[in-house]
PDB file of C-alpha atoms in Angstrom:
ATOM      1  CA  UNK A 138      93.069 120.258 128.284  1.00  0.00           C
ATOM      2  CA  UNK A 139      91.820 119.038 125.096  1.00  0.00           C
ATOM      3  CA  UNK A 140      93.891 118.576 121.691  1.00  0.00           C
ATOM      4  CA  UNK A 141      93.640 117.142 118.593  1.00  0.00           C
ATOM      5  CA  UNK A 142      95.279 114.165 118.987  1.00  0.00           C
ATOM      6  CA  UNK A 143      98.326 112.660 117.905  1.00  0.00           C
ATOM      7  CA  UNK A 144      97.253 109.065 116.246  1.00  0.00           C
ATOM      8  CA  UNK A 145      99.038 109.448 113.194  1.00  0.00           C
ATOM      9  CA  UNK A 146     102.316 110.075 114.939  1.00  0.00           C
ATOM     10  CA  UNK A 147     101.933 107.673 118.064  1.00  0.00           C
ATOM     11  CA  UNK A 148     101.260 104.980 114.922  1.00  0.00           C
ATOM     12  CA  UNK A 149     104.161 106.036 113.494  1.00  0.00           C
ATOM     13  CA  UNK A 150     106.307 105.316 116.099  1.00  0.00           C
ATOM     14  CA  UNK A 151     104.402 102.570 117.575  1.00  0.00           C
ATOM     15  CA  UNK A 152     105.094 100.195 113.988  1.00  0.00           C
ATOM     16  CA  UNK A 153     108.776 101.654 113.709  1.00  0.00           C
ATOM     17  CA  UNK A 154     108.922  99.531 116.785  1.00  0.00           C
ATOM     18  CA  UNK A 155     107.647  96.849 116.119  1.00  0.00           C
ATOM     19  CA  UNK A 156     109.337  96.245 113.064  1.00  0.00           C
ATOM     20  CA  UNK A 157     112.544  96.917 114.814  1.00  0.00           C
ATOM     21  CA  UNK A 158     111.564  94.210 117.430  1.00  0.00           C
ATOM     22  CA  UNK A 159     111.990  90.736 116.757  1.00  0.00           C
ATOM     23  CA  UNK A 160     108.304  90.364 117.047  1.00  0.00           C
ATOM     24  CA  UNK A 161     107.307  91.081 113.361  1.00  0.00           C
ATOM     25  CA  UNK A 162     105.852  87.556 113.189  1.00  0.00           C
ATOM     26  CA  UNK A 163     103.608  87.498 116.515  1.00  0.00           C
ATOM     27  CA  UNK A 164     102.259  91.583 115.140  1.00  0.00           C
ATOM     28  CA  UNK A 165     101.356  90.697 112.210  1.00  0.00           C
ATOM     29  CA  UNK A 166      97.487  91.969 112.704  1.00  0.00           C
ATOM     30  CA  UNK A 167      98.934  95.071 114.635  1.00  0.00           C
ATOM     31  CA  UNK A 168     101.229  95.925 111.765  1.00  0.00           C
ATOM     32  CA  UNK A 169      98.162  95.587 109.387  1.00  0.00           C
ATOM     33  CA  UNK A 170      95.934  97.753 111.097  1.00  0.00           C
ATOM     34  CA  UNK A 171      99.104 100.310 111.357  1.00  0.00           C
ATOM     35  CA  UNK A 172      99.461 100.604 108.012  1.00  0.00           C
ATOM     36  CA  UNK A 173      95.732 100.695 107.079  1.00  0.00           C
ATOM     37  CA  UNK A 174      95.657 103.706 109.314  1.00  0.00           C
ATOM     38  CA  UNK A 175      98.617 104.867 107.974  1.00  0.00           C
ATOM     39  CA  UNK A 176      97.707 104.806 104.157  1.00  0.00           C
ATOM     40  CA  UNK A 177      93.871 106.501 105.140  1.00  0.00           C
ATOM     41  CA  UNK A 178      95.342 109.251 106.599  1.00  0.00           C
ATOM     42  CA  UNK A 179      97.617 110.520 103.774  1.00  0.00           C
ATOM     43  CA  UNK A 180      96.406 113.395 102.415  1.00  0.00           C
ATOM     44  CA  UNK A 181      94.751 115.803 104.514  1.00  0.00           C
ATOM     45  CA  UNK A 182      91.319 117.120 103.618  1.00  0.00           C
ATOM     46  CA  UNK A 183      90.378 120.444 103.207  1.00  0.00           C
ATOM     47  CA  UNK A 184      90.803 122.833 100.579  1.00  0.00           C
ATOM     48  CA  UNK A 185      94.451 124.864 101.220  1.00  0.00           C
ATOM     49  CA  UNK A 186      94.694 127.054  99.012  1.00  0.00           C
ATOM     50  CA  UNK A 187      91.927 129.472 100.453  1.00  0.00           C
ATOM     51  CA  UNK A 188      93.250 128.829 104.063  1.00  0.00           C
ATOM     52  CA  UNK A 189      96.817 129.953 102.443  1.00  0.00           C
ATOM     53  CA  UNK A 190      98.360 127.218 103.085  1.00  0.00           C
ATOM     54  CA  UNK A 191     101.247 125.285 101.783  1.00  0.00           C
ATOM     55  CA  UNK A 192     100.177 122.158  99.203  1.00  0.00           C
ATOM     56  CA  UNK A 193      98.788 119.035 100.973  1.00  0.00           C
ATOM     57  CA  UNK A 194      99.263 116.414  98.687  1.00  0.00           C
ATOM     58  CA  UNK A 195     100.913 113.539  99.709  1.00  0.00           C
ATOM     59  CA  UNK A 196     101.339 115.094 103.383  1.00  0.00           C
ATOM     60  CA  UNK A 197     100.331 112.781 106.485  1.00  0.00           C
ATOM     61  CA  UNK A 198      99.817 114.970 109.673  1.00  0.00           C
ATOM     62  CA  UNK A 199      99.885 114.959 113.362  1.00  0.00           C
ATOM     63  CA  UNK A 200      96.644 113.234 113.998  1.00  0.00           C
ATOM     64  CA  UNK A 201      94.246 112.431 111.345  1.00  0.00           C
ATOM     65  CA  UNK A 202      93.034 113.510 107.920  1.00  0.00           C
ATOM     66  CA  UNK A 203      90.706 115.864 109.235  1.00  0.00           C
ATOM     67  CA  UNK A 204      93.513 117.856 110.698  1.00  0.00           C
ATOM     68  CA  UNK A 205      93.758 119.191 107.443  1.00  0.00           C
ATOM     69  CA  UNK A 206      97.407 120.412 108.370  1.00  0.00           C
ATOM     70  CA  UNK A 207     100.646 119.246 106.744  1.00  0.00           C
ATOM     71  CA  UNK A 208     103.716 118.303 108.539  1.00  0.00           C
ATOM     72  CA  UNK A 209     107.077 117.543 107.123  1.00  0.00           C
ATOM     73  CA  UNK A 210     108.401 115.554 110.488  1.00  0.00           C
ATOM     74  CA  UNK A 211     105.113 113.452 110.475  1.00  0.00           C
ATOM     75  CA  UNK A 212     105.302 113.165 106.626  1.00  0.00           C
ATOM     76  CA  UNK A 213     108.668 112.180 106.696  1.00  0.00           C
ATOM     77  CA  UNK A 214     108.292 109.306 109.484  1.00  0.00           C
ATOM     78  CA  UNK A 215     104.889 108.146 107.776  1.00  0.00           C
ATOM     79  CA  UNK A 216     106.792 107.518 104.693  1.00  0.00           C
ATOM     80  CA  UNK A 217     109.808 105.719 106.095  1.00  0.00           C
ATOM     81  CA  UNK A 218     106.980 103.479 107.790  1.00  0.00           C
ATOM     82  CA  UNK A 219     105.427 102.619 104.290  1.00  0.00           C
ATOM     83  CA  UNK A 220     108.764 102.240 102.479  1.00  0.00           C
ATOM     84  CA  UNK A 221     109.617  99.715 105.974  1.00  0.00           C
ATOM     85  CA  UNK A 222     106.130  97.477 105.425  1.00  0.00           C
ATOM     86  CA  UNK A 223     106.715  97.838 101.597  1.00  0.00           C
ATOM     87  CA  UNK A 224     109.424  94.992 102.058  1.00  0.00           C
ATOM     88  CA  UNK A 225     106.835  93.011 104.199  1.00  0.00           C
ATOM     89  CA  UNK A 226     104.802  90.216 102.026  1.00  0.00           C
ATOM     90  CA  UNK A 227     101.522  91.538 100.884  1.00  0.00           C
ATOM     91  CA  UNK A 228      99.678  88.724 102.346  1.00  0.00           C
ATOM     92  CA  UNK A 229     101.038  89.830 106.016  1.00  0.00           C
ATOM     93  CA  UNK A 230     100.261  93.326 105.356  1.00  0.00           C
ATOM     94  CA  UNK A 231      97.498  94.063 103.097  1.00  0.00           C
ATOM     95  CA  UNK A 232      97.975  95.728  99.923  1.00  0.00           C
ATOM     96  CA  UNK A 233     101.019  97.956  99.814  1.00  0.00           C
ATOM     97  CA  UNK A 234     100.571 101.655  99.166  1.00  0.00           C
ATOM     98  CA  UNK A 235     100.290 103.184  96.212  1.00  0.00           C
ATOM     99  CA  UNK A 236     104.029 104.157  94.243  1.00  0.00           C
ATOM    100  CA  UNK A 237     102.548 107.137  93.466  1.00  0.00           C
ATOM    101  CA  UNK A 238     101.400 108.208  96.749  1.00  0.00           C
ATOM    102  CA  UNK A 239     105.172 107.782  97.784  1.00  0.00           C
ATOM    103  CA  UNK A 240     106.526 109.995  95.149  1.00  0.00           C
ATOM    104  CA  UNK A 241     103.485 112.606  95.931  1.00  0.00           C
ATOM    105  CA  UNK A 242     105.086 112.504  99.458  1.00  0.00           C
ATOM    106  CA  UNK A 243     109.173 113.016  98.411  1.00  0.00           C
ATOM    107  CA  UNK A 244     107.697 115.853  96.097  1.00  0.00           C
ATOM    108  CA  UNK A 245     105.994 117.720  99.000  1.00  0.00           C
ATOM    109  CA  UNK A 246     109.080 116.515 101.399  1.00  0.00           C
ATOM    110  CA  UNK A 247     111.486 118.594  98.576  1.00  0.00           C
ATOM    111  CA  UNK A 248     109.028 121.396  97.633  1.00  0.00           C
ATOM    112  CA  UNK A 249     109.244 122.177 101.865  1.00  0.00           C
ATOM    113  CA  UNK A 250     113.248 122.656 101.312  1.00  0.00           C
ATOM    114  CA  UNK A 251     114.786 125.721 102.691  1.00  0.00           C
ATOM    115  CA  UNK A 252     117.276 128.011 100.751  1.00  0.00           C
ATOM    116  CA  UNK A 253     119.759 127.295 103.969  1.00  0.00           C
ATOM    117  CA  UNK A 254     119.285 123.562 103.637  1.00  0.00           C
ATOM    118  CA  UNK A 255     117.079 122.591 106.229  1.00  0.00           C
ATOM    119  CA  UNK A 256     113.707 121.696 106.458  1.00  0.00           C
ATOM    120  CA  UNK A 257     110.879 123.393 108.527  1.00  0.00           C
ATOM    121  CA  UNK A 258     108.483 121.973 110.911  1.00  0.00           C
TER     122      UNK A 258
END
């Protein structure tokens, strides 16, 4: 069986970890990559609107950009990762994301609200 992947949620995960570990100082390089990877793959390409879809901006998804697919779980962890490095030094991470780029992704976090309360997948 083939699939798309899942590289933007494995990373996810995989530098949740690490910073939860006490090995932040020996992953240094790992966690820089991470969020490299991380900030590339916000905002998935392709045009939504005429594949009736809901808005894509500031939405990470399962895999990678060209996934093209928003998700609010994989949104929602991506961003907790970048809020997580955002208290890292810049010169151990690279440069931080973009503020804006955060907000984009609360917006599309909120506009994906149910009447009920919840949130769907």
């Amino acid at each position: 069986m083939q699939s798309f992947g899942s590289q933007l949620w494995d990373t996810v995960f995989a530098v949740q970890a690490l910073l939860a570990s006490d090995l932040c100082d020996e992953t240094y390089e790992v966690l820089r990559r991470g969020h490299k990877y991380i900030k590339i793959s916000q905002n998935p390409s392709g045009d939504f609107k005429s594949m009736c879809r809901h808005t894509s901006k500031g939405a990470w998804t399962f895999s990678d950009r060209d996934h093209g697919w928003q998700v609010s779980d994989c949104t929602a962890e991506a961003l907790k990762c970048c809020m997580l490095l955002s208290t890292m030094p810049a010169d151990v991470i690279g440069q931080k994301i973009d503020p804006e780029h955060l907000f984009d992704s609360v917006n599309l976090l909120l506009s994906l609200h149910s009447e009920n309360g919840g949130f769907t997948a």
